[in-house]
Coordinates of C-alpha atoms in Angstrom, one line a residue:
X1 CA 0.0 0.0 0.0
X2 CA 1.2 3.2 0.1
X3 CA 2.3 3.5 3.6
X4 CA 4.1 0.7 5.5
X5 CA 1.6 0.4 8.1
X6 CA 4.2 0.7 10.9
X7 CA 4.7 4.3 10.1
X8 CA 0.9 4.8 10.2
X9 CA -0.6 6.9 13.3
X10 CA -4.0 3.9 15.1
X11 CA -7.3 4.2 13.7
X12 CA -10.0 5.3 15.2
X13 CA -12.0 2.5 16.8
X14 CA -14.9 2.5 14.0
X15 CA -12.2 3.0 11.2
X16 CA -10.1 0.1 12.2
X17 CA -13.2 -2.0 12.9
X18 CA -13.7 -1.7 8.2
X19 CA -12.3 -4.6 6.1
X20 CA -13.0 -3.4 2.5
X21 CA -12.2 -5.8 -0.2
X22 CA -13.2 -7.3 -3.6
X23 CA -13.9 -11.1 -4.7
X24 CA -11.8 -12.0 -8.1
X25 CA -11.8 -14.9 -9.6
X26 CA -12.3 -16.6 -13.4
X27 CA -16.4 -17.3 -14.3
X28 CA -17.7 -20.0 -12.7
X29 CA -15.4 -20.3 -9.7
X30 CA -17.6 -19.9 -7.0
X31 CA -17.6 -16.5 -6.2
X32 CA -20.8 -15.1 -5.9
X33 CA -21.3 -18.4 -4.0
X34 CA -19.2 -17.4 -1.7
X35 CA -20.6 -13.6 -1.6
X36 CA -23.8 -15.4 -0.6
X37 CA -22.7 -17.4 2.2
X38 CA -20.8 -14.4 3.4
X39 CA -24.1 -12.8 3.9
X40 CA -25.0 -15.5 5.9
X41 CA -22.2 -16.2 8.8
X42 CA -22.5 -12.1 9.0
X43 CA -26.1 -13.1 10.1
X44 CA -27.6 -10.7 6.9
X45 CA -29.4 -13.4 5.0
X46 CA -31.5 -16.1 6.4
X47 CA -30.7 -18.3 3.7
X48 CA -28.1 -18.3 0.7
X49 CA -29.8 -18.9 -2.3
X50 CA -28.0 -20.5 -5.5
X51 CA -26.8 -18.9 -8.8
X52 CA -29.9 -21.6 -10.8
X53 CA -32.3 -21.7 -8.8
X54 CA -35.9 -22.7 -9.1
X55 CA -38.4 -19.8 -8.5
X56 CA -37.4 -16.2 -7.5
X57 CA -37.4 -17.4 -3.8
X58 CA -34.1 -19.0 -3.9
X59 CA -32.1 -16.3 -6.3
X60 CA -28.8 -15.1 -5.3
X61 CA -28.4 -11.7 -3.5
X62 CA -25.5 -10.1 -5.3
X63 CA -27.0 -10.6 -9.0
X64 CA -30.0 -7.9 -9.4
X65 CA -30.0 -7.2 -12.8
X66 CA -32.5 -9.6 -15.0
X67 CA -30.0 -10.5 -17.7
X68 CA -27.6 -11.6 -14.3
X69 CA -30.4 -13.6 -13.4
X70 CA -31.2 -15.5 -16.5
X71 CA -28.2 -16.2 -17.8
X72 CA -26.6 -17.1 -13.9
X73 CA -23.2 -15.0 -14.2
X74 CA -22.5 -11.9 -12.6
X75 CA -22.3 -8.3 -15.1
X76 CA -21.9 -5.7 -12.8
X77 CA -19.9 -5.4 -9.1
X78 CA -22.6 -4.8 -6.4
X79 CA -21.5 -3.7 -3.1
X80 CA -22.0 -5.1 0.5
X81 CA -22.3 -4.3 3.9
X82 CA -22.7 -6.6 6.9
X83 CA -21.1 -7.0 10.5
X84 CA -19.3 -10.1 11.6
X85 CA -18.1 -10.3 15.5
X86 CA -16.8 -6.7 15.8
X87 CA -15.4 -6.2 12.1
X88 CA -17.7 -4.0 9.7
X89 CA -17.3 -5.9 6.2
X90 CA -17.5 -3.9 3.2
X91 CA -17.6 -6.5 0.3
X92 CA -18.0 -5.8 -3.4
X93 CA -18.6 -8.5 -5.8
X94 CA -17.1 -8.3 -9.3
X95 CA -17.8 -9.6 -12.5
X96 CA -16.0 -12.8 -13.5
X97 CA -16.8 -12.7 -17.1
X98 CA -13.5 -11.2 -18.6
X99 CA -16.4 -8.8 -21.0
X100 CA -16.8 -6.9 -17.8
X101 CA -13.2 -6.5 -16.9
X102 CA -13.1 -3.1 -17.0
X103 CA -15.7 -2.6 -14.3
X104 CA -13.5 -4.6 -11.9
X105 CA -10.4 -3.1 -12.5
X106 CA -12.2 0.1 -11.4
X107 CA -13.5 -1.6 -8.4
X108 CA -9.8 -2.7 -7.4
X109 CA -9.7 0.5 -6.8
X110 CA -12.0 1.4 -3.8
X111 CA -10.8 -1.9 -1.7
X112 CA -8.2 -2.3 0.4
X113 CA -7.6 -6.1 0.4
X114 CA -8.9 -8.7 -2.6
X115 CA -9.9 -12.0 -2.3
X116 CA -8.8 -14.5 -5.0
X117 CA -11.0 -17.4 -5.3
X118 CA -9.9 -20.9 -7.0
X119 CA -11.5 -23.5 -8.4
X120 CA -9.9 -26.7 -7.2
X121 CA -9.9 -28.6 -10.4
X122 CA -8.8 -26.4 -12.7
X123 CA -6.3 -23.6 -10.9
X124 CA -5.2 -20.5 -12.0
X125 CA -7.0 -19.7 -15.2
X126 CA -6.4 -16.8 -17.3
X127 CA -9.1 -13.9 -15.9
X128 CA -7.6 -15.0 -12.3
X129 CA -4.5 -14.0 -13.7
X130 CA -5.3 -10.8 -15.4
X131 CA -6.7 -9.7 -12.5
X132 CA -4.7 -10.8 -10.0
X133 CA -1.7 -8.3 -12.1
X134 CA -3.9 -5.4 -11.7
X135 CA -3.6 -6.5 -7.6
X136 CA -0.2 -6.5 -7.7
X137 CA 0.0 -3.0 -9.7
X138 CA -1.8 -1.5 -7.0
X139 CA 0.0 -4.0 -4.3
X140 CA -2.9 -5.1 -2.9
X141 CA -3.3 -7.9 -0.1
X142 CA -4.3 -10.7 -1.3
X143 CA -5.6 -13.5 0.6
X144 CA -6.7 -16.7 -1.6
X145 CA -9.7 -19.3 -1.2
X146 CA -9.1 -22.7 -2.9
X147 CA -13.2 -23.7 -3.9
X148 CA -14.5 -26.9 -4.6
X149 CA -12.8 -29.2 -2.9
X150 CA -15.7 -31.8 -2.2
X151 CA -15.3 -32.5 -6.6
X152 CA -12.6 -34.0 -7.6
X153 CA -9.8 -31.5 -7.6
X154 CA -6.0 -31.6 -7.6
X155 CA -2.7 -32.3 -5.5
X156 CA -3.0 -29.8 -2.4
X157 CA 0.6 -29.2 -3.3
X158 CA 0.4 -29.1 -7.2
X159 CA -2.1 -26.3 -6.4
X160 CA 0.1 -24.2 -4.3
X161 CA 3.2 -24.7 -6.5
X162 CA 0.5 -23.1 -9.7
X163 CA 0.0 -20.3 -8.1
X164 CA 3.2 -19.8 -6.5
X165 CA 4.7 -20.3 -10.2
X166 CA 1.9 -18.8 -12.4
X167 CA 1.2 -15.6 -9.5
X168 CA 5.4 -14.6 -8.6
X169 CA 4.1 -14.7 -4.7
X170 CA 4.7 -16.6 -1.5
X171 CA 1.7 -19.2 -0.6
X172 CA 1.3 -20.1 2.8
X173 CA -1.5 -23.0 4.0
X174 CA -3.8 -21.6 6.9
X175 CA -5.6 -25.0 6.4
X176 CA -4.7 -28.1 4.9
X177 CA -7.9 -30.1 2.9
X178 CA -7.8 -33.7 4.6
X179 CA -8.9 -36.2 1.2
X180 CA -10.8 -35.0 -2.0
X181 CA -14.1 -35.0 -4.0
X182 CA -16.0 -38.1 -2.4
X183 CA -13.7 -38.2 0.2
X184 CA -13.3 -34.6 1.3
X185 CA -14.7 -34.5 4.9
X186 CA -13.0 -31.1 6.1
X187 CA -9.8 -29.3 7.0
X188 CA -6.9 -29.2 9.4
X189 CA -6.5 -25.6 10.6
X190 CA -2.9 -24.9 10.6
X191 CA -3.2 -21.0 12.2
X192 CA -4.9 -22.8 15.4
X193 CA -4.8 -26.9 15.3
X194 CA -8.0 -27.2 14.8
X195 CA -10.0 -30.1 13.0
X196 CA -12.8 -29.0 11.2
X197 CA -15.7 -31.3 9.9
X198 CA -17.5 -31.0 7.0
X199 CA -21.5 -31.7 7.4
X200 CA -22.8 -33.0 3.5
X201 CA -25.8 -32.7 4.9
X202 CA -27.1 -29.4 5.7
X203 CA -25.7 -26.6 3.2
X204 CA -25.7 -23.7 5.4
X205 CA -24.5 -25.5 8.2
X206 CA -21.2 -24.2 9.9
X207 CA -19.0 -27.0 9.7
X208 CA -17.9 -28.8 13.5
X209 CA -14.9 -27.5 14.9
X210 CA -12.8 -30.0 17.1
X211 CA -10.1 -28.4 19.4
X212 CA -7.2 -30.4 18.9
X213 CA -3.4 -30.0 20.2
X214 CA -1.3 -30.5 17.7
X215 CA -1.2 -33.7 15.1
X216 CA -0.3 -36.0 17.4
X217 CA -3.6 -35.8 19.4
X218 CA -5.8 -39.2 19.8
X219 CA -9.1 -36.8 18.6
X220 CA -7.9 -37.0 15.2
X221 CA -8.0 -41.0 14.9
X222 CA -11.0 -41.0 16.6
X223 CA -12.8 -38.3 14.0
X224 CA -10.6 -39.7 11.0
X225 CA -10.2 -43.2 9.1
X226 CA -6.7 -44.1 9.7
X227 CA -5.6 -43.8 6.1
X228 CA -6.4 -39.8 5.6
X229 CA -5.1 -39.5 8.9
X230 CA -1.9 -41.2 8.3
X231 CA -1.8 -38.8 5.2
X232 CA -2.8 -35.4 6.4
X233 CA 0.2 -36.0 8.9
X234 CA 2.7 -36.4 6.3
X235 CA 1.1 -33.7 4.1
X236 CA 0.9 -31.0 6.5
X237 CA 4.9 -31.5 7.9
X238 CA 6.1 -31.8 4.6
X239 CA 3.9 -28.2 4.2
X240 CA 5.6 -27.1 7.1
X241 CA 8.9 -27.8 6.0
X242 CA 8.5 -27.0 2.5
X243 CA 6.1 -23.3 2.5
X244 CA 7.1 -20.4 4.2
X245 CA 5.3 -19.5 7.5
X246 CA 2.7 -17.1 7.6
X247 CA 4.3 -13.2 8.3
X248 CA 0.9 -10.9 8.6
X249 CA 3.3 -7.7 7.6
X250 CA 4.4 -9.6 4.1
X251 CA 0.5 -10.3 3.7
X252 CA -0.1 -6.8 4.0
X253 CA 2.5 -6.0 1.9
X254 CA 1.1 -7.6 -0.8
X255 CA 4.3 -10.1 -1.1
X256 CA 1.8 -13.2 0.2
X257 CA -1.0 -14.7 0.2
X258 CA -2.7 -17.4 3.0
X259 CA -4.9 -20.1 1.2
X260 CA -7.9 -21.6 2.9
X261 CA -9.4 -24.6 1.5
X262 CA -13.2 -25.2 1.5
X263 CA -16.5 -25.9 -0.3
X264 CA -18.4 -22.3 -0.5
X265 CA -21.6 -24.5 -1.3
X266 CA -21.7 -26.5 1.7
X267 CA -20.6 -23.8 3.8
X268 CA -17.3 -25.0 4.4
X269 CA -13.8 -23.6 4.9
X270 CA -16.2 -20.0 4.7
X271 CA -15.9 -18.9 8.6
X272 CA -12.2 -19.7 8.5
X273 CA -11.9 -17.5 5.4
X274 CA -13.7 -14.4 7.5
X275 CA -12.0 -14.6 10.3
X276 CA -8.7 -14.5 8.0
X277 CA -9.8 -11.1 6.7
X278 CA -10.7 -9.5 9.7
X279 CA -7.4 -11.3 11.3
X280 CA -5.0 -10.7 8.6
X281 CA -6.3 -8.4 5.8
X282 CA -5.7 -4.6 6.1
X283 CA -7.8 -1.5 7.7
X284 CA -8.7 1.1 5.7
X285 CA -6.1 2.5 4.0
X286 CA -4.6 6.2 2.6
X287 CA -5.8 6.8 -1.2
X288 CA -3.7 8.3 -3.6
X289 CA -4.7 11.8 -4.7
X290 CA -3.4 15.3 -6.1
X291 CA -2.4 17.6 -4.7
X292 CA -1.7 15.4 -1.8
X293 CA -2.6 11.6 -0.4
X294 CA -5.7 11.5 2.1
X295 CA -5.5 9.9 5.2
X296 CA -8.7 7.5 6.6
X297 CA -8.1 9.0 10.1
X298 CA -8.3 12.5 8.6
X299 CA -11.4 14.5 10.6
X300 CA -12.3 15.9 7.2
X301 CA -14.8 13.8 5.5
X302 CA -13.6 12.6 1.6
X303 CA -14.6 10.2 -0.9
X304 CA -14.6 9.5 -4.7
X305 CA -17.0 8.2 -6.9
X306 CA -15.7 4.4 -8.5
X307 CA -18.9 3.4 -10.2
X308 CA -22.3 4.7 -10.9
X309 CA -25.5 2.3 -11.3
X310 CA -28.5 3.5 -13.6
X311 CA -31.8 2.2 -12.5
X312 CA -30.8 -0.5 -10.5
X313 CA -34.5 0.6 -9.4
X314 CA -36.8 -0.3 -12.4
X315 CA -39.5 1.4 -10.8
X316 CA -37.3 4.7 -10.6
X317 CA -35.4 6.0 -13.3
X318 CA -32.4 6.3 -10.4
X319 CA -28.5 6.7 -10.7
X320 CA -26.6 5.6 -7.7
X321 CA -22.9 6.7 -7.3
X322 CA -21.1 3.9 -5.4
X323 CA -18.8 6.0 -2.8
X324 CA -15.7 5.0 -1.3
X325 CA -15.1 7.0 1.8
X326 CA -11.4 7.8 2.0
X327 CA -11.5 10.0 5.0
X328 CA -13.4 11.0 7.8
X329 CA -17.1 10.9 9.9
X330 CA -19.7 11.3 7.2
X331 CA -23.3 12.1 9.1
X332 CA -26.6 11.9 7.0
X333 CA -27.4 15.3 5.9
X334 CA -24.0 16.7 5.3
X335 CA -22.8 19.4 2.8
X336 CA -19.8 18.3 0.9
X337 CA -17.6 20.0 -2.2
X338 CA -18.6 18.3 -5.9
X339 CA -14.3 19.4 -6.9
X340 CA -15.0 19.2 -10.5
X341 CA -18.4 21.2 -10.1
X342 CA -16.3 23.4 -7.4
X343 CA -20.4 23.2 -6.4
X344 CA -21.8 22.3 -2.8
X345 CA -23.9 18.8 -2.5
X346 CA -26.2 18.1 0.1
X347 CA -26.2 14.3 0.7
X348 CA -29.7 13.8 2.3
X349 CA -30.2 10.3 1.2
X350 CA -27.0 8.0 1.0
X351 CA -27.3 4.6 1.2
X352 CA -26.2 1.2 2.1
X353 CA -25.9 -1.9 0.0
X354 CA -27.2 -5.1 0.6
X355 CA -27.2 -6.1 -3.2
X356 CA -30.6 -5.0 -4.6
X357 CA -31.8 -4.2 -0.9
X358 CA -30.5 -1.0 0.6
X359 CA -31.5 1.3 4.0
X360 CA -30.5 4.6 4.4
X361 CA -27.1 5.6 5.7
X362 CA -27.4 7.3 8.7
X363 CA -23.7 7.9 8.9
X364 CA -20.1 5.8 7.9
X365 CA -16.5 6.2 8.0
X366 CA -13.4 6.1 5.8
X367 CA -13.7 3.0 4.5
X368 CA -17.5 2.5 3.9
X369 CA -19.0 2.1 0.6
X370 CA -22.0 4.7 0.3
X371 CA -24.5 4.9 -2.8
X372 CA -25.7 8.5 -3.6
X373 CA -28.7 8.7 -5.7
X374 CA -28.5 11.7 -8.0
X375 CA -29.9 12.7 -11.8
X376 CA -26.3 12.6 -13.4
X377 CA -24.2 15.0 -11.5
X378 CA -21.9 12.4 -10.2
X379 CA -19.7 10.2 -12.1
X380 CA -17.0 8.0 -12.2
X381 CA -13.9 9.5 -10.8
X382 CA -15.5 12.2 -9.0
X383 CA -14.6 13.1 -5.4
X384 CA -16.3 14.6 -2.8
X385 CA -14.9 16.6 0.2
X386 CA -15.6 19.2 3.1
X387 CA -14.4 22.0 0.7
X388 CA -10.0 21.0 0.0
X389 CA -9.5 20.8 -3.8
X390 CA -8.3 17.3 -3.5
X391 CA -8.4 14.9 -6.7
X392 CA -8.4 11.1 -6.0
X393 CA -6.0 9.7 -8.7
X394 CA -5.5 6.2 -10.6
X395 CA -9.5 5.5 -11.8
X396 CA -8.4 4.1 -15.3
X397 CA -10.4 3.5 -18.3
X398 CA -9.5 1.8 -21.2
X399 CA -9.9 2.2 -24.7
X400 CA -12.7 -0.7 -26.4
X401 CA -11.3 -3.5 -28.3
X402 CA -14.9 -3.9 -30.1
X403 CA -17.0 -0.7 -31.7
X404 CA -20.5 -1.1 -33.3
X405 CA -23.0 1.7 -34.5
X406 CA -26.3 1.7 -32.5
X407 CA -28.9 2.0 -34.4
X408 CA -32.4 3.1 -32.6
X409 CA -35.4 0.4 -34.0
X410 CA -37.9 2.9 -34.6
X411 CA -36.3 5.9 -36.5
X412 CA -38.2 8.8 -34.4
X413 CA -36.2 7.7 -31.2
X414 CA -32.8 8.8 -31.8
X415 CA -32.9 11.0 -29.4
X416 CA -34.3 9.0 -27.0
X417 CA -31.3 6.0 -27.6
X418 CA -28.9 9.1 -27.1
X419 CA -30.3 10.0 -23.9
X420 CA -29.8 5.7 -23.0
X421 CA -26.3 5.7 -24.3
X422 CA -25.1 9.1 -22.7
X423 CA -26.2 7.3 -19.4
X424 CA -24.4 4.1 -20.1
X425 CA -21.2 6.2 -20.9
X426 CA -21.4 7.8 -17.9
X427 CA -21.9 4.4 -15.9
X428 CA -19.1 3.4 -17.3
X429 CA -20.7 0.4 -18.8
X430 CA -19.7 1.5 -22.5
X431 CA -17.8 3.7 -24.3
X432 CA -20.0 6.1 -26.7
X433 CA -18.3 8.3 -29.4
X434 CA -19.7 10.9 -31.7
X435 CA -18.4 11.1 -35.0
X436 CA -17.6 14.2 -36.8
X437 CA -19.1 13.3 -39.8
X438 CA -22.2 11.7 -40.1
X439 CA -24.9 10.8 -37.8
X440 CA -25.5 8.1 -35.3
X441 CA -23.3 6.8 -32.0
X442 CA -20.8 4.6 -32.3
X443 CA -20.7 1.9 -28.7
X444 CA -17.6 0.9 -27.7
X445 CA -17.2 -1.8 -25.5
X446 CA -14.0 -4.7 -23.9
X447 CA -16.1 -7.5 -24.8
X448 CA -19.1 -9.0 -27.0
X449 CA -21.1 -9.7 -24.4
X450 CA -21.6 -6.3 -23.4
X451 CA -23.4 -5.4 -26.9
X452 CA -25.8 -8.3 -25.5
X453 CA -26.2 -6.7 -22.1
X454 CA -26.5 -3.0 -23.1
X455 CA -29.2 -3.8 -26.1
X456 CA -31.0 -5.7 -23.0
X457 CA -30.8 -3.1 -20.9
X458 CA -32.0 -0.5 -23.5
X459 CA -35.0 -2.6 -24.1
X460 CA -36.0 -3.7 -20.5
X461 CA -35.7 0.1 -18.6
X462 CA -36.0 2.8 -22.0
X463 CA -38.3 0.2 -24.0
X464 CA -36.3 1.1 -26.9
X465 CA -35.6 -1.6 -29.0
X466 CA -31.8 -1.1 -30.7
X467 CA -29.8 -3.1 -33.0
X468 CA -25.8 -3.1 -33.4
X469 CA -24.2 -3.3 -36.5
X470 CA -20.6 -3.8 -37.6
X471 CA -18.7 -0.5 -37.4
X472 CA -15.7 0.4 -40.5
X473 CA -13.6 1.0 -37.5
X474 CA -11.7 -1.4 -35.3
X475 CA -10.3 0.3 -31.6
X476 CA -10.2 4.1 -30.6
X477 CA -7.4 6.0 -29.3
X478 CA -7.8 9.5 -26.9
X479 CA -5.8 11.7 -28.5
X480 CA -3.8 14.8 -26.4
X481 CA -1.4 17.4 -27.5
X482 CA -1.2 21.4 -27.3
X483 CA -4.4 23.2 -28.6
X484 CA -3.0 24.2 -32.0
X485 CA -1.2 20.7 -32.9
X486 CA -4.6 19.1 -31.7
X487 CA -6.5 21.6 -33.9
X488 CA -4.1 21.0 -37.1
X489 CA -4.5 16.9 -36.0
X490 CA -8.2 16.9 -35.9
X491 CA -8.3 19.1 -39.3
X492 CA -6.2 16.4 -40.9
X493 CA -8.2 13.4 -40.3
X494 CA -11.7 14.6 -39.6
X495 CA -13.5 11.5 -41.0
X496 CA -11.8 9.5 -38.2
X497 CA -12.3 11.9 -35.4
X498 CA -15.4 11.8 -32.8
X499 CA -15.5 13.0 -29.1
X500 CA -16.2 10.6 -26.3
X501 CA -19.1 11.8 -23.7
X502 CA -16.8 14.3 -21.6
X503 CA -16.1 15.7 -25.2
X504 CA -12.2 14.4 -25.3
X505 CA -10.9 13.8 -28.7
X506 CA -11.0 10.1 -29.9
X507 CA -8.9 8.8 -33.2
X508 CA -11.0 5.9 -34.5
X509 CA -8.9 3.5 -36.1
X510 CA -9.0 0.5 -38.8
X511 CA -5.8 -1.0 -39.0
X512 CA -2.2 -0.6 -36.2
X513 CA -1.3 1.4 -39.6
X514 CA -3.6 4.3 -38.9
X515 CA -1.7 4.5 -35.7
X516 CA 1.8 4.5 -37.3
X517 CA 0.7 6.6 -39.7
X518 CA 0.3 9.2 -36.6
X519 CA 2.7 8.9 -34.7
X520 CA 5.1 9.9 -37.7
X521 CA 3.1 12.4 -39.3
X522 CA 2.1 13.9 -36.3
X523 CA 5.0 13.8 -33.5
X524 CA 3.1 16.8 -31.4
X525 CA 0.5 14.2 -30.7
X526 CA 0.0 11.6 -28.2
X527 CA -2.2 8.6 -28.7
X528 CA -3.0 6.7 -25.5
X529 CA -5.1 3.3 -25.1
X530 CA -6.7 4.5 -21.2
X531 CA -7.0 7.9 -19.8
X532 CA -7.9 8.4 -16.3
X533 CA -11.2 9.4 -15.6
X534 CA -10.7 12.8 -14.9
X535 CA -12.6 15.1 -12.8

């Protein structure tokens, strides 16, 4: 982080008490799974529901959106907040699907720690390691949970060695899995010798916990056949001789990572994990920002705007700003600085998640997640203080590797699909770009599922049907120089010039040789492939 934490004054009680972090992992690993039976040891849901599910009764609660719902895969991060023992958990699910990657890399930026969720069978698979990357840019802790176990997965120790190999970071075992698939019937806690049993038959069960002392101890024979217990003994000192021991201050570091074992679906190995973050993952922590980094235990109240939600309420043509407090006491009611508006905001209704569910925020501190309802004053990158010019920095967005033309079904609604794409822009769910010449939009967007989810979305809360169709250009550039280079640029090559929805200049391109072509004929100007979502 960017502060050893030694160096770093204490927290306030209520500051210290926030673990804010983010679930990663590759589609279909469990995660949102997990996020569910989070919810449940924090006491906030009654019972976890499952990703396919019959009837609406058992849905899951991170996934609100319809097309999330259908289709079983998580589109857009959702935030949480729930208490468990004394620690306040701030948890925001992210997309899996490597289509919504740039909404995730934007959410690595409001946590603090991430979680990196495996599947046992398979290992590190390529989203986990994208992802994981963008971690270890911003040296985030990272504490790892290897999923399910109770299938047939592979060698505890091939696993390890993966991700050791494939990662570049220390992996130390806080449990050890005792068998596998059929035979997996729990874990030996390594942190505090403790055997824990797996029960198949009640999913939302918290598994037994047996105090033992040490390996040696007769309870394990008499809770264990003799041959897995004759194994976990060699297993776990060979682990002990072979794996590092667990140092909290390199785990904060970011330099490694402790791996709990488990089954998210049967509720196993999931307590262990949550004490592990509240144990071993970081408070809140300072954010980077110009003209100078904020502090959590500032007195000033601070915060910055990493997503914004359109109608996540059907009924209400809404826009929630998601709201990472970086500093400070925030009280219902307050009168904080909009710095790019230099304008004063009364927040009168803030709000905390529970997925789809939320209550009003009566107050929260540095560290918190807040969602601000508002008509399209706030967006991404934005920060909000008690009146200091401050700018939190490092909000990236990057440039689409797909573009389409949007096309409105009925002719006489233009304007209205302009109004629908101007908010998607600004939600950061697509990239929309208005061409010099001629008319139309063209949607820029990571991946081809996102065409799929935006034309969905259009439908379901404008009722405006839309169609996409294939665009003469291939990937967009911002382009940036001094006004008069810019100007002499843009006069140049006006039929590949359109302006994004803050009105930068985009170079749309067809081939890499529309790029070279630039950057030799015109040396004034720079072409970039992200640009920080400036405020």
């Amino acid at each position: 982080m960017l502060d050893n934490a030694q160096n770093r004054p204490d927290l306030p009680f209520e500051i210290a008490r926030r673990r804010t972090f983010a679930i990663i992992s590759h589609p279909d690993a469990g995660k949102t799974t997990l996020t569910e039976k989070f919810l449940l040891f924090g006491g906030a849901i009654q019972m976890a529901g499952q990703v396919r599910a019959k009837g609406e009764a058992r849905r899951t609660r991170s996934d609100f959106m319809q097309m999330e719902k259908d289709r079983g895969i998580s589109v857009s991060a959702s935030a949480m907040s729930f208490d468990f023992k004394k620690y306040r958990f701030n948890l925001v699910d992210t997309p899996g699907h490597s289509d919504f990657s740039e909404d995730t890399y934007r959410t690595l930026t409001a946590v603090d720690a991430a979680v990196m969720v495996i599947d046992g069978a398979k290992g590190v698979e390529s989203q986990t390691q994208k992802l994981f990357e963008v971690c270890r840019l911003r040296d985030l802790p990272i504490l790892t949970f290897c999923n399910k176990m109770d299938r047939e997965s592979r060698d505890t120790f091939d696993i390890i060695d993966e991700i050791q190999e494939n990662l570049a970071i220390d992996i130390t075992p806080a449990s050890w899995p005792i068998g596998m698939g059929r035979d997996f019937t729990g874990c030996y806690d390594m942190l505090n010798d403790r055997l824990e049993l797996m029960d198949r038959a009640d999913r939302n069960k918290v598994a037994q916990s047996i105090e033992i002392n040490g390996l040696d101890d007769p309870a394990l024979d008499a809770n264990l056949p003799a041959d897995l217990v004759a194994k976990l003994r060699e297993e776990v000192e060979m682990a002990r001789e072979l794996l590092p021991a667990l140092d909290p201050q390199a785990v904060l570091e970011g330099h490694m990572s402790p791996i709990w074992f488990g089954s998210a679906i049967n509720s196993f190995g999931v307590k262990e994990l949550m004490e592990g973050i509240a144990t071993y993952g970081p408070q809140p922590q300072p954010q980077k920002a110009e003209p100078r980094q904020i502090a959590p235990e500032e007195d000033k109240v601070s915060g910055f705007v990493f997503k914004v939600q359109a109608n996540m309420d059907p009924k209400h043509r809404d826009r929630v700003a998601f709201l990472r407090m970086a500093s400070g006491h925030f009280r219902r009611g307050m009168k904080l600085t909009h710095v790019r508006s230099k304008k004063p905001m009364t927040i009168t209704n803030p709000v905390l998640f529970l997925a789809s569910d939320r209550e009003l925020a009566d107050e929260a501190w540095a560290g918190d997640i807040i969602g601000i309802p508002n008509h399209g004053q706030l967006r991404i990158g934005d920060t909000l203080t008690e009146g200091e010019a401050l700018r939190v920095t490092g909000i990236p967005s990057f440039a689409p590797e797909l573009l389409q033309v949007a096309r409105a079904g009925d002719p006489l609604k233009s304007k209205h699909l302009e109004k629908a794409l101007m908010q998607f822009a600004e939600e950061g769910a697509a990239k929309v770009f208005k061409p010099v010449f001629g008319s139309g939009f063209i949607v820029g967007v990571v991946g081809a599922l996102q065409f799929e989810v935006l034309a969905s979305r259009i439908e379901l809360e404008y009722g405006l049907p839309v169609r996409f169709e294939q665009s003469q250009f291939t990937s967009a550039r911002w382009a940036q120089g001094e006004r008069t280079a810019l100007d002499a640029f843009i006069k140049a090559n006006q039929a590949h010039i359109a302006h994004d929805n803050d009105g930068d200049v985009v170079y749309l391109t067809r081939l890499q040789w529309d790029i070279d072509r630039i950057v030799r004929d015109f040396p004034d100007i720079r072409l970039t492939a992200t640009k920080e979502m400036m405020v």
